[in-house]
PDB file of C-alpha atoms in Angstrom:
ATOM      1  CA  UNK A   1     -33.233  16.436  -0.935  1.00  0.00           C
ATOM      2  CA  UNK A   2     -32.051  12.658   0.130  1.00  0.00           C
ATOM      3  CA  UNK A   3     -30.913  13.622   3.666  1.00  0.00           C
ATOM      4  CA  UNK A   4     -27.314  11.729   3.334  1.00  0.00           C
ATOM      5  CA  UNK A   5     -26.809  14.154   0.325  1.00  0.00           C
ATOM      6  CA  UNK A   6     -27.776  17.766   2.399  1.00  0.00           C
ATOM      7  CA  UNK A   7     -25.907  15.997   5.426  1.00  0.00           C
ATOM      8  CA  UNK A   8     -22.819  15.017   3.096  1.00  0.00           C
ATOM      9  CA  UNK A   9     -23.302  18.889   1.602  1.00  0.00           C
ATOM     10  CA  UNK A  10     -23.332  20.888   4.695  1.00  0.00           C
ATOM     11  CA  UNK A  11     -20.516  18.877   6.389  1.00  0.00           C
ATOM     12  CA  UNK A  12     -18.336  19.769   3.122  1.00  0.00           C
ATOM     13  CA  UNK A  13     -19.312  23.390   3.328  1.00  0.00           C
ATOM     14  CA  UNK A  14     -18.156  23.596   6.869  1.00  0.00           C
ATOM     15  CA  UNK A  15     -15.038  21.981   6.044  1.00  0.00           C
ATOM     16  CA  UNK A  16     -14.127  24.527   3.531  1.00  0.00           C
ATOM     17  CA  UNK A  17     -15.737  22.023   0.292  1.00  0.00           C
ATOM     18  CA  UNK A  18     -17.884  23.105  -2.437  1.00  0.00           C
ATOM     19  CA  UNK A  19     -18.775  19.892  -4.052  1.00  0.00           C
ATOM     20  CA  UNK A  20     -19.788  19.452  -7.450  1.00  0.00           C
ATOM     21  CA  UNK A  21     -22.815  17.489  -9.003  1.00  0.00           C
ATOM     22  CA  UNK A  22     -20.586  14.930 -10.104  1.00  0.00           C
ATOM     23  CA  UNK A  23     -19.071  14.376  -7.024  1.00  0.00           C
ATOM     24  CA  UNK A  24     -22.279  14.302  -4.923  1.00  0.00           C
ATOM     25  CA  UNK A  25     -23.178  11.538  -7.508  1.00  0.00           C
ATOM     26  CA  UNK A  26     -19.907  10.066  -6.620  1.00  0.00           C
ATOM     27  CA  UNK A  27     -20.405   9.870  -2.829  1.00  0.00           C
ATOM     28  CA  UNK A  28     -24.207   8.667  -3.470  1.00  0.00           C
ATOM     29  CA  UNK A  29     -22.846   5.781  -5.989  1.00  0.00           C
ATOM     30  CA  UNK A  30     -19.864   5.009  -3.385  1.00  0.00           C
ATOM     31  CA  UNK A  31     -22.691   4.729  -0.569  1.00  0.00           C
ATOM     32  CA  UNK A  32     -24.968   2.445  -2.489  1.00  0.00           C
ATOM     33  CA  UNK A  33     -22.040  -0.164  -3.470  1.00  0.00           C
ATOM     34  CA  UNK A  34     -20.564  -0.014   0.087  1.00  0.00           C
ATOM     35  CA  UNK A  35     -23.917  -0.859   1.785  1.00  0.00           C
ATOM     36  CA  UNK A  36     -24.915  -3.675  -0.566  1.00  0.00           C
ATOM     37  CA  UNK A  37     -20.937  -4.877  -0.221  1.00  0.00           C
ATOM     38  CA  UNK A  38     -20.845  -4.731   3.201  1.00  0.00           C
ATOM     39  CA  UNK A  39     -24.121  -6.714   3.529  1.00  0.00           C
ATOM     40  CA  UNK A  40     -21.972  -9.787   2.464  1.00  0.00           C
ATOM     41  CA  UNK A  41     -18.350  -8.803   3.301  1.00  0.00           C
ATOM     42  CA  UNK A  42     -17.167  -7.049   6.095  1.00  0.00           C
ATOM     43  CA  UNK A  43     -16.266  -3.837   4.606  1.00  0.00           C
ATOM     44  CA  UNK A  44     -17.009  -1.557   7.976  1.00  0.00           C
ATOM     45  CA  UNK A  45     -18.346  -2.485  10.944  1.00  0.00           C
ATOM     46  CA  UNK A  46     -22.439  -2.510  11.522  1.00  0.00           C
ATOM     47  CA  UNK A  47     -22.512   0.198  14.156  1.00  0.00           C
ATOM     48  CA  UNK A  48     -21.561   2.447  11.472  1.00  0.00           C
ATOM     49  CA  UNK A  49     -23.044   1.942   8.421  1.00  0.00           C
ATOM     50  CA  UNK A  50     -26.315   4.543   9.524  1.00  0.00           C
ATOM     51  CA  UNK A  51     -23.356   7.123   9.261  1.00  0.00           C
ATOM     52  CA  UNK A  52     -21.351   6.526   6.183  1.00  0.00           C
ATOM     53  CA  UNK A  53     -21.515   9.916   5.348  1.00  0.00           C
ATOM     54  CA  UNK A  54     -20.499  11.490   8.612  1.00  0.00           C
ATOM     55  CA  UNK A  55     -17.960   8.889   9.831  1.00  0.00           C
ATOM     56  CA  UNK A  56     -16.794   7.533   6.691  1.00  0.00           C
ATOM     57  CA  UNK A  57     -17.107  10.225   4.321  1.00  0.00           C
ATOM     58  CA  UNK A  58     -16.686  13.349   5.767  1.00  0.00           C
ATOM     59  CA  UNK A  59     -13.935  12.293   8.483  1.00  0.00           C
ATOM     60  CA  UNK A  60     -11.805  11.375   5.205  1.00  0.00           C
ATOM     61  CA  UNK A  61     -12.225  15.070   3.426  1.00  0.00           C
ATOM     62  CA  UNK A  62     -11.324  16.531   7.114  1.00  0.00           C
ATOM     63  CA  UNK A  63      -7.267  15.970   5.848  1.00  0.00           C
ATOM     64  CA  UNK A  64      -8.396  17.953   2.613  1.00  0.00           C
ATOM     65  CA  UNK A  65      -6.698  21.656   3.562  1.00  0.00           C
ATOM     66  CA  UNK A  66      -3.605  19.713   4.840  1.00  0.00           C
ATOM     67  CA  UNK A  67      -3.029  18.265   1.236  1.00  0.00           C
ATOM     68  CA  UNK A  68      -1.402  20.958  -0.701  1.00  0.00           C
ATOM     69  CA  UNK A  69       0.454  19.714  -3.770  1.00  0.00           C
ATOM     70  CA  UNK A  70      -0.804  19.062  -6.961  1.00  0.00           C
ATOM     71  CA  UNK A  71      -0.539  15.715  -7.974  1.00  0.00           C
ATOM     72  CA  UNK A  72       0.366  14.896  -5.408  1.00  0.00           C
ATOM     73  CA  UNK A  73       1.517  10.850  -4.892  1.00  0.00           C
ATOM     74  CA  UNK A  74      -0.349  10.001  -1.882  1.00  0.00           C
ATOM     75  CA  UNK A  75      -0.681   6.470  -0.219  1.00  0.00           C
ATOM     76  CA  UNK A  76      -3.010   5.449   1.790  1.00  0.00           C
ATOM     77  CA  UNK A  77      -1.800   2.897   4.428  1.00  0.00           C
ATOM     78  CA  UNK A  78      -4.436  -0.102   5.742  1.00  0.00           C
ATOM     79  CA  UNK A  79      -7.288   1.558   3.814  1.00  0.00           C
ATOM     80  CA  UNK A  80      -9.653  -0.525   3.999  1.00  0.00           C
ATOM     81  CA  UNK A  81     -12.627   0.104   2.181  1.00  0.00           C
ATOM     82  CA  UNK A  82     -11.360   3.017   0.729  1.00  0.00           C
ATOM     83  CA  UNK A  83     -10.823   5.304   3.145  1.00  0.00           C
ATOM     84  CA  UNK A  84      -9.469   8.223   3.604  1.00  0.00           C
ATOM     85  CA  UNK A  85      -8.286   7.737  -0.245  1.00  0.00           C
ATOM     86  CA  UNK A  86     -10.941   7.825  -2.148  1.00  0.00           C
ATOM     87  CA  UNK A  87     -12.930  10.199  -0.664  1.00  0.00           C
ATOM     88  CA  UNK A  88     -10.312  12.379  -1.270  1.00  0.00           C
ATOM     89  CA  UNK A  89      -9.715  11.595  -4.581  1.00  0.00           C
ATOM     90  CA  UNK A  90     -13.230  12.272  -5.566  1.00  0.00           C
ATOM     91  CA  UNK A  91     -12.642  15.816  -4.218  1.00  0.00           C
ATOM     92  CA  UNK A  92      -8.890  16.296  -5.523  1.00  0.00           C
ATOM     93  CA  UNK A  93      -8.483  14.303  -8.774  1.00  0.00           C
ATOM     94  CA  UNK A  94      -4.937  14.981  -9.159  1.00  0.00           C
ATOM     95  CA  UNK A  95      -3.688  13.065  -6.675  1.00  0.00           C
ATOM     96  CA  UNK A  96      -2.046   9.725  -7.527  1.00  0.00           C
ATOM     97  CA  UNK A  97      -3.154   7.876  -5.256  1.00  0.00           C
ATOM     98  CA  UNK A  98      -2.210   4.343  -3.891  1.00  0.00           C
ATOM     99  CA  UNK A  99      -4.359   2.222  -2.121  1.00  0.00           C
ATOM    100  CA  UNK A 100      -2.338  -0.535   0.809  1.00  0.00           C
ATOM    101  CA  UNK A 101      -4.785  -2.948   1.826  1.00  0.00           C
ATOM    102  CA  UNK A 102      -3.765  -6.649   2.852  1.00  0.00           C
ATOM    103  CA  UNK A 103      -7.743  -7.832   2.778  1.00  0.00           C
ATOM    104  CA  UNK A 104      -7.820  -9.464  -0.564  1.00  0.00           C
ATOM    105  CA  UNK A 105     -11.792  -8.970  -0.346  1.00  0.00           C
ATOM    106  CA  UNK A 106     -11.290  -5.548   0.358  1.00  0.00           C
ATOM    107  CA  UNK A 107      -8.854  -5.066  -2.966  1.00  0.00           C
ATOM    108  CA  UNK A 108     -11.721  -6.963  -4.706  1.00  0.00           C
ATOM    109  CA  UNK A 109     -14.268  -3.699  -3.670  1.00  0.00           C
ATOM    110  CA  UNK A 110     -11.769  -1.198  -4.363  1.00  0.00           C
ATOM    111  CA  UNK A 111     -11.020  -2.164  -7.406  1.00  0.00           C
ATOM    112  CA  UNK A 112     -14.544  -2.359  -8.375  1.00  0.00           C
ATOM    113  CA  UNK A 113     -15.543   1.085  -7.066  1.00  0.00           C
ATOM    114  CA  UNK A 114     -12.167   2.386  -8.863  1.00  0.00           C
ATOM    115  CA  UNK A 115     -13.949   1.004 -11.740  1.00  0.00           C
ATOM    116  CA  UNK A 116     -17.581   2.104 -11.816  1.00  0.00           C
ATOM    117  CA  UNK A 117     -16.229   5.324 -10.560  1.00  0.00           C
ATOM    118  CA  UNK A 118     -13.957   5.929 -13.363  1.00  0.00           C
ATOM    119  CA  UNK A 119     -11.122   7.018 -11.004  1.00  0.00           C
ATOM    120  CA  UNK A 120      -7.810   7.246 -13.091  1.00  0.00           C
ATOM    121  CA  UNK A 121      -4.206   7.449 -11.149  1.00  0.00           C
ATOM    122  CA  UNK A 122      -5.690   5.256  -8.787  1.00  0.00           C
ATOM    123  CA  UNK A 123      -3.321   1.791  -7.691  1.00  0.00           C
ATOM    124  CA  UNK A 124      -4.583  -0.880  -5.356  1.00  0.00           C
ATOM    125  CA  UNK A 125      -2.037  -2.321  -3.327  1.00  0.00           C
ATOM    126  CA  UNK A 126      -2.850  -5.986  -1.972  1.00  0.00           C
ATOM    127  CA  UNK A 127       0.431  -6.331   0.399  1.00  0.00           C
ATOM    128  CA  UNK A 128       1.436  -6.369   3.882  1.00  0.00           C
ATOM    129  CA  UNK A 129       3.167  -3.273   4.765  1.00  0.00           C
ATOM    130  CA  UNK A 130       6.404  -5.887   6.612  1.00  0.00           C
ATOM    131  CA  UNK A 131       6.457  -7.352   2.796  1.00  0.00           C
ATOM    132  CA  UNK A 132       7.268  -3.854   1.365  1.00  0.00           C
ATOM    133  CA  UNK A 133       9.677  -3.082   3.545  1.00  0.00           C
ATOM    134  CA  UNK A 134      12.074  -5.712   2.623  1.00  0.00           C
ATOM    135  CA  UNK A 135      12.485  -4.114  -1.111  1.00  0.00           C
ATOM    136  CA  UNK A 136      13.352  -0.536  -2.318  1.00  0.00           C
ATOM    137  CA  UNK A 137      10.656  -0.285  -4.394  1.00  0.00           C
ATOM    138  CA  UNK A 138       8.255   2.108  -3.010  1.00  0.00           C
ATOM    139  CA  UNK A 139      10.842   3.672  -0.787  1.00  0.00           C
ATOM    140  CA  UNK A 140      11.133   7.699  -0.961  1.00  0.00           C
ATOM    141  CA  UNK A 141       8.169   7.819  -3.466  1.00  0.00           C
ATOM    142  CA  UNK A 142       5.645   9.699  -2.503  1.00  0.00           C
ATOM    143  CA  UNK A 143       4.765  12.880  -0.932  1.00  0.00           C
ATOM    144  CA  UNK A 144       2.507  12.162   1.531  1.00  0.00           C
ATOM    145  CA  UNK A 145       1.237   8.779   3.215  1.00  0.00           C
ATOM    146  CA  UNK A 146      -2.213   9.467   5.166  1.00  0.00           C
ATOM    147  CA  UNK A 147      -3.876   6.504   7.288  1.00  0.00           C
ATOM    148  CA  UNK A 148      -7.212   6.563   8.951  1.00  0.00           C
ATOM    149  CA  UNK A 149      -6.897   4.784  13.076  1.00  0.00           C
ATOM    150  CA  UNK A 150      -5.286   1.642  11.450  1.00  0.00           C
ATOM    151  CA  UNK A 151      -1.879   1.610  13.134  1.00  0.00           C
ATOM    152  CA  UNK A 152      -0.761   3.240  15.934  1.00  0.00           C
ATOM    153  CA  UNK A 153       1.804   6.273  15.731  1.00  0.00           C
ATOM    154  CA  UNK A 154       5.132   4.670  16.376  1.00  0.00           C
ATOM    155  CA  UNK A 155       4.293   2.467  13.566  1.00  0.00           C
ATOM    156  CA  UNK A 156       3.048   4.947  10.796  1.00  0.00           C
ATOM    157  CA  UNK A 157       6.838   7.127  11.549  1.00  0.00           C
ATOM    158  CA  UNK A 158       8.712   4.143  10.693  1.00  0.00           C
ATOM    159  CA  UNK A 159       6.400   3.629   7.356  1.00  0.00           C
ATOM    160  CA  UNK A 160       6.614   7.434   6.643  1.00  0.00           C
ATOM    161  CA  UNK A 161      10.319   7.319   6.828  1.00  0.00           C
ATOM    162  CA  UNK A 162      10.650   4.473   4.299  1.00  0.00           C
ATOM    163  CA  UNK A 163       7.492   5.726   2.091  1.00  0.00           C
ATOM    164  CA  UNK A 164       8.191   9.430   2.324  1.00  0.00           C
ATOM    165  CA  UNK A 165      10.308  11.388  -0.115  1.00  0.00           C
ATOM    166  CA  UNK A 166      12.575  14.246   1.743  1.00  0.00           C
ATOM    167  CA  UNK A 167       9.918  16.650   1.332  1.00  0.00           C
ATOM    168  CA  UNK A 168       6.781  14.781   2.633  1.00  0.00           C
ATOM    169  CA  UNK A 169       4.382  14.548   4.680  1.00  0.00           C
ATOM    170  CA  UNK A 170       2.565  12.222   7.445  1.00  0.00           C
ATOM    171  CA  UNK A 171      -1.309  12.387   8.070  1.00  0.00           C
ATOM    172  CA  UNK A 172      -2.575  10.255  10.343  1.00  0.00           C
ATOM    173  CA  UNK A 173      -6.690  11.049  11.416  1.00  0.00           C
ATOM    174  CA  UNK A 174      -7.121   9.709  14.838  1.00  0.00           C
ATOM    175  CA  UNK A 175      -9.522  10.032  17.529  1.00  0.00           C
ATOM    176  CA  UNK A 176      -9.788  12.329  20.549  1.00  0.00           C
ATOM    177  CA  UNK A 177      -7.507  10.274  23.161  1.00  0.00           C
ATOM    178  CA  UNK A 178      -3.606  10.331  21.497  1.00  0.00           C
ATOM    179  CA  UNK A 179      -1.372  11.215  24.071  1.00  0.00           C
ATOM    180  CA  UNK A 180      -0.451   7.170  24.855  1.00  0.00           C
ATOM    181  CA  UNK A 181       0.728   6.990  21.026  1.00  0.00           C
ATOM    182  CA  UNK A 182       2.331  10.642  21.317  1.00  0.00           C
ATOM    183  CA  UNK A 183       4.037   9.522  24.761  1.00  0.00           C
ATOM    184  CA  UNK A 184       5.305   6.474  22.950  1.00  0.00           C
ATOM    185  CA  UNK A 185       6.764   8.704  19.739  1.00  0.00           C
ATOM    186  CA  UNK A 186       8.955  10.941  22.614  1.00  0.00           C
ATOM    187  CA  UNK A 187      10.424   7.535  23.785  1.00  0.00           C
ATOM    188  CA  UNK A 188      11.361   6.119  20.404  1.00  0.00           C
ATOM    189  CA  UNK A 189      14.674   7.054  19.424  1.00  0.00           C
ATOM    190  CA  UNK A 190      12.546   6.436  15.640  1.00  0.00           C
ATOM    191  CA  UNK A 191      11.461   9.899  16.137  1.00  0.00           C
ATOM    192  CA  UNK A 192      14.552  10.967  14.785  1.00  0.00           C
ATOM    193  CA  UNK A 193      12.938  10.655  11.149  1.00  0.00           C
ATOM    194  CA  UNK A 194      11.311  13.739  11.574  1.00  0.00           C
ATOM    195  CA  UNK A 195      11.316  16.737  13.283  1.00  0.00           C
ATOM    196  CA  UNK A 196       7.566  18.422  13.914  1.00  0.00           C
ATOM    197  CA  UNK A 197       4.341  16.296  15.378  1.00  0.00           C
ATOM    198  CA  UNK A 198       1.387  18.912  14.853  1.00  0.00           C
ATOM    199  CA  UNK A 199      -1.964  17.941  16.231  1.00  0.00           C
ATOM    200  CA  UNK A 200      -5.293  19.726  15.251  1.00  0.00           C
ATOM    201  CA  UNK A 201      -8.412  18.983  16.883  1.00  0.00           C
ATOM    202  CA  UNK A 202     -11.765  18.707  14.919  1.00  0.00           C
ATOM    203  CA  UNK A 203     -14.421  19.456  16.420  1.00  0.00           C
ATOM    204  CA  UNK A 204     -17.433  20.224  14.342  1.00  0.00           C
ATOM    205  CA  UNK A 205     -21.145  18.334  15.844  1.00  0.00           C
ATOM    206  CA  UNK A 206     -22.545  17.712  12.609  1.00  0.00           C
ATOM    207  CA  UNK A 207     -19.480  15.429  11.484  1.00  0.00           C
ATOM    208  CA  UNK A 208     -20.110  13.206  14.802  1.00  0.00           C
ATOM    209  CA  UNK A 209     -17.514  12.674  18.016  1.00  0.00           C
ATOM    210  CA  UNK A 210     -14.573  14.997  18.192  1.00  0.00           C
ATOM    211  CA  UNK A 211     -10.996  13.557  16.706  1.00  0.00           C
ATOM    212  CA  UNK A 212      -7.615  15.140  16.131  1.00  0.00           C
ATOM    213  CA  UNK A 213      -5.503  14.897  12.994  1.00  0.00           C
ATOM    214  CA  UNK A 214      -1.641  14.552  13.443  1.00  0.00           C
ATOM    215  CA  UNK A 215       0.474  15.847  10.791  1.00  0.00           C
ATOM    216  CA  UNK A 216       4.030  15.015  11.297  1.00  0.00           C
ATOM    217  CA  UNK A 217       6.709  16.698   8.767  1.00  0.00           C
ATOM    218  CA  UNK A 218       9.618  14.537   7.388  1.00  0.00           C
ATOM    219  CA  UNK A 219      13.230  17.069   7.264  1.00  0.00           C
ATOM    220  CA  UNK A 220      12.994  19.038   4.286  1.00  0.00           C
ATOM    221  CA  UNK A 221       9.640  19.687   4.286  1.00  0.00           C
ATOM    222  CA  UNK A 222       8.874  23.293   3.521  1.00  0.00           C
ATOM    223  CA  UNK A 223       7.730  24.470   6.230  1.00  0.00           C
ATOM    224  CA  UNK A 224       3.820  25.530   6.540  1.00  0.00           C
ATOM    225  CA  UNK A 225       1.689  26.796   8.940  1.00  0.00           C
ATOM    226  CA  UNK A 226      -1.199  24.337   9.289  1.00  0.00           C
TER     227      UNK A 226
END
C-alpha cells in the first residue's frame, strides 16, 4: 500500500474515521494537485509538503467529532489551500461549506480542486474578512465558522459573533502554546459574545506535534459535552 494512503488510513482510524474508497481516492487526487500546485504557487510552505497527510490532512479531520449537525453551513475563515474545509467535506458531504480566502491564486486552486473533485455545496469566497464586515450579508448565517492558526483568538470571536447564527459554534485548531491568545480573550470586554472557551488537547504521535482545538460556544448554543 502507497505509505501516505496506510499513514492517511491509520491516522483516520485513530481519530474515530472509517474512510471510504472514494474518499482515499479523494485525499490521493487532493495530494497530487497540491504538490504539483505548490511547485509553482505558494500553496503551503516547503517544510511541510513531506507531511501533507499528517499536517495537512489529518490535523483538518481532528475537528470532525466536534461537527455535529447535518448540513451543516460551515465557513472556513483564511483557508488557504483548502484547509480545514475540504478535508472535511470529503469526510462529511453535507456540509455547506464556504471557503474565505483573500489569495486570489489560492481561490484559483480551490476552485479547481472543487472541480475535479466534484464537491457540490461548496462556495469560494475571494474577500477580506474587514470587507465583509461592512455589509449584512453573511451575518448570522451559518452554524459554525472553523479556522486553522490563521488569526489569532481575539480576532476569530469578533468574526464568530458577526458570522455565527444564535446557535453556533467556533472551532479554531491551534497549536500547543494558547494561553497568550486565551489571556488576551479574558481582557477583551469582546468576550461578551459568548459564554464557554473549551480547549481539547490532541495528542496522538502518528498525526505529528501535539496541538489543542478551542471550541468556543456562541449563547444559545445547546449545550454539549465535547
Amino acid at each position: 500500500m502507497n505509505p501516505d494512503i496506510q499513514l492517511l488510513t491509520q491516522g483516520a482510524k485513530l481519530l474515530g474515521l472509517e474512510l471510504t474508497g472514494a474518499q482515499i481516492e479523494f485525499f490521493d487526487l487532493y495530494q497530487r494537485e497540491l504538490r504539483l500546485w505548490n511547485a509553482k504557487t505558494n500553496l503551503i510552505a516547503d517544510s511541510t509538503e513531506d507531511e501533507i497527510v499528517s499536517r495537512h490532512f489529518l490535523d483538518s479531520l481532528t475537528a470532525c467529532k466536534f461537527i455535529f449537525k447535518h448540513n451543516a453551513r460551515i465557513i472556513d475563515i483564511g483557508t488557504g489551500a483548502g484547509f480545514p474545509g475540504i478535508p472535511l467535506k470529503i469526510v462529511l458531504p453535507s456540509l455547506q461549506l464556504f471557503l474565505l480566502e483573500s489569495n486570489r491564486k489560492k481561490i484559483s486552486f480551490l476552485k479547481h480542486m472543487i472541480r475535479i473533485l466534484n464537491l457540490s455545496g461548496v462556495i469560494t469566497l475571494n474577500d477580506r474578512t474587514e470587507n465583509i464586515l461592512r455589509t449584512d450579508v453573511h451575518r448570522e448565517k451559518f452554524d459554525i465558522v472553523i479556522s486553522r492558526a490563521a488569526l489569532k483568538l481575539p480576532e476569530l470571536l469578533l468574526l464568530g459573533d458577526y458570522f455565527l447564527a444564535p446557535e453556533g459554534l467556533l472551532i479554531a485548531l491551534k497549536g500547543r502554546d494558547v494561553e497568550q491568545e486565551l489571556a488576551a480573550v479574558e481582557n477583551d470586554k469582546n468576550e461578551q459574545f459568548f459564554y464557554q472557551i473549551i480547549q481539547h488537547d490532541i495528542d496522538i504521535p502518528l498525526l505529528g506535534p501535539p496541538r489543542k482545538i478551542i471550541i468556543v460556544q456562541k449563547p444559545g448554543f445547546s449545550k454539549k459535552t465535547f
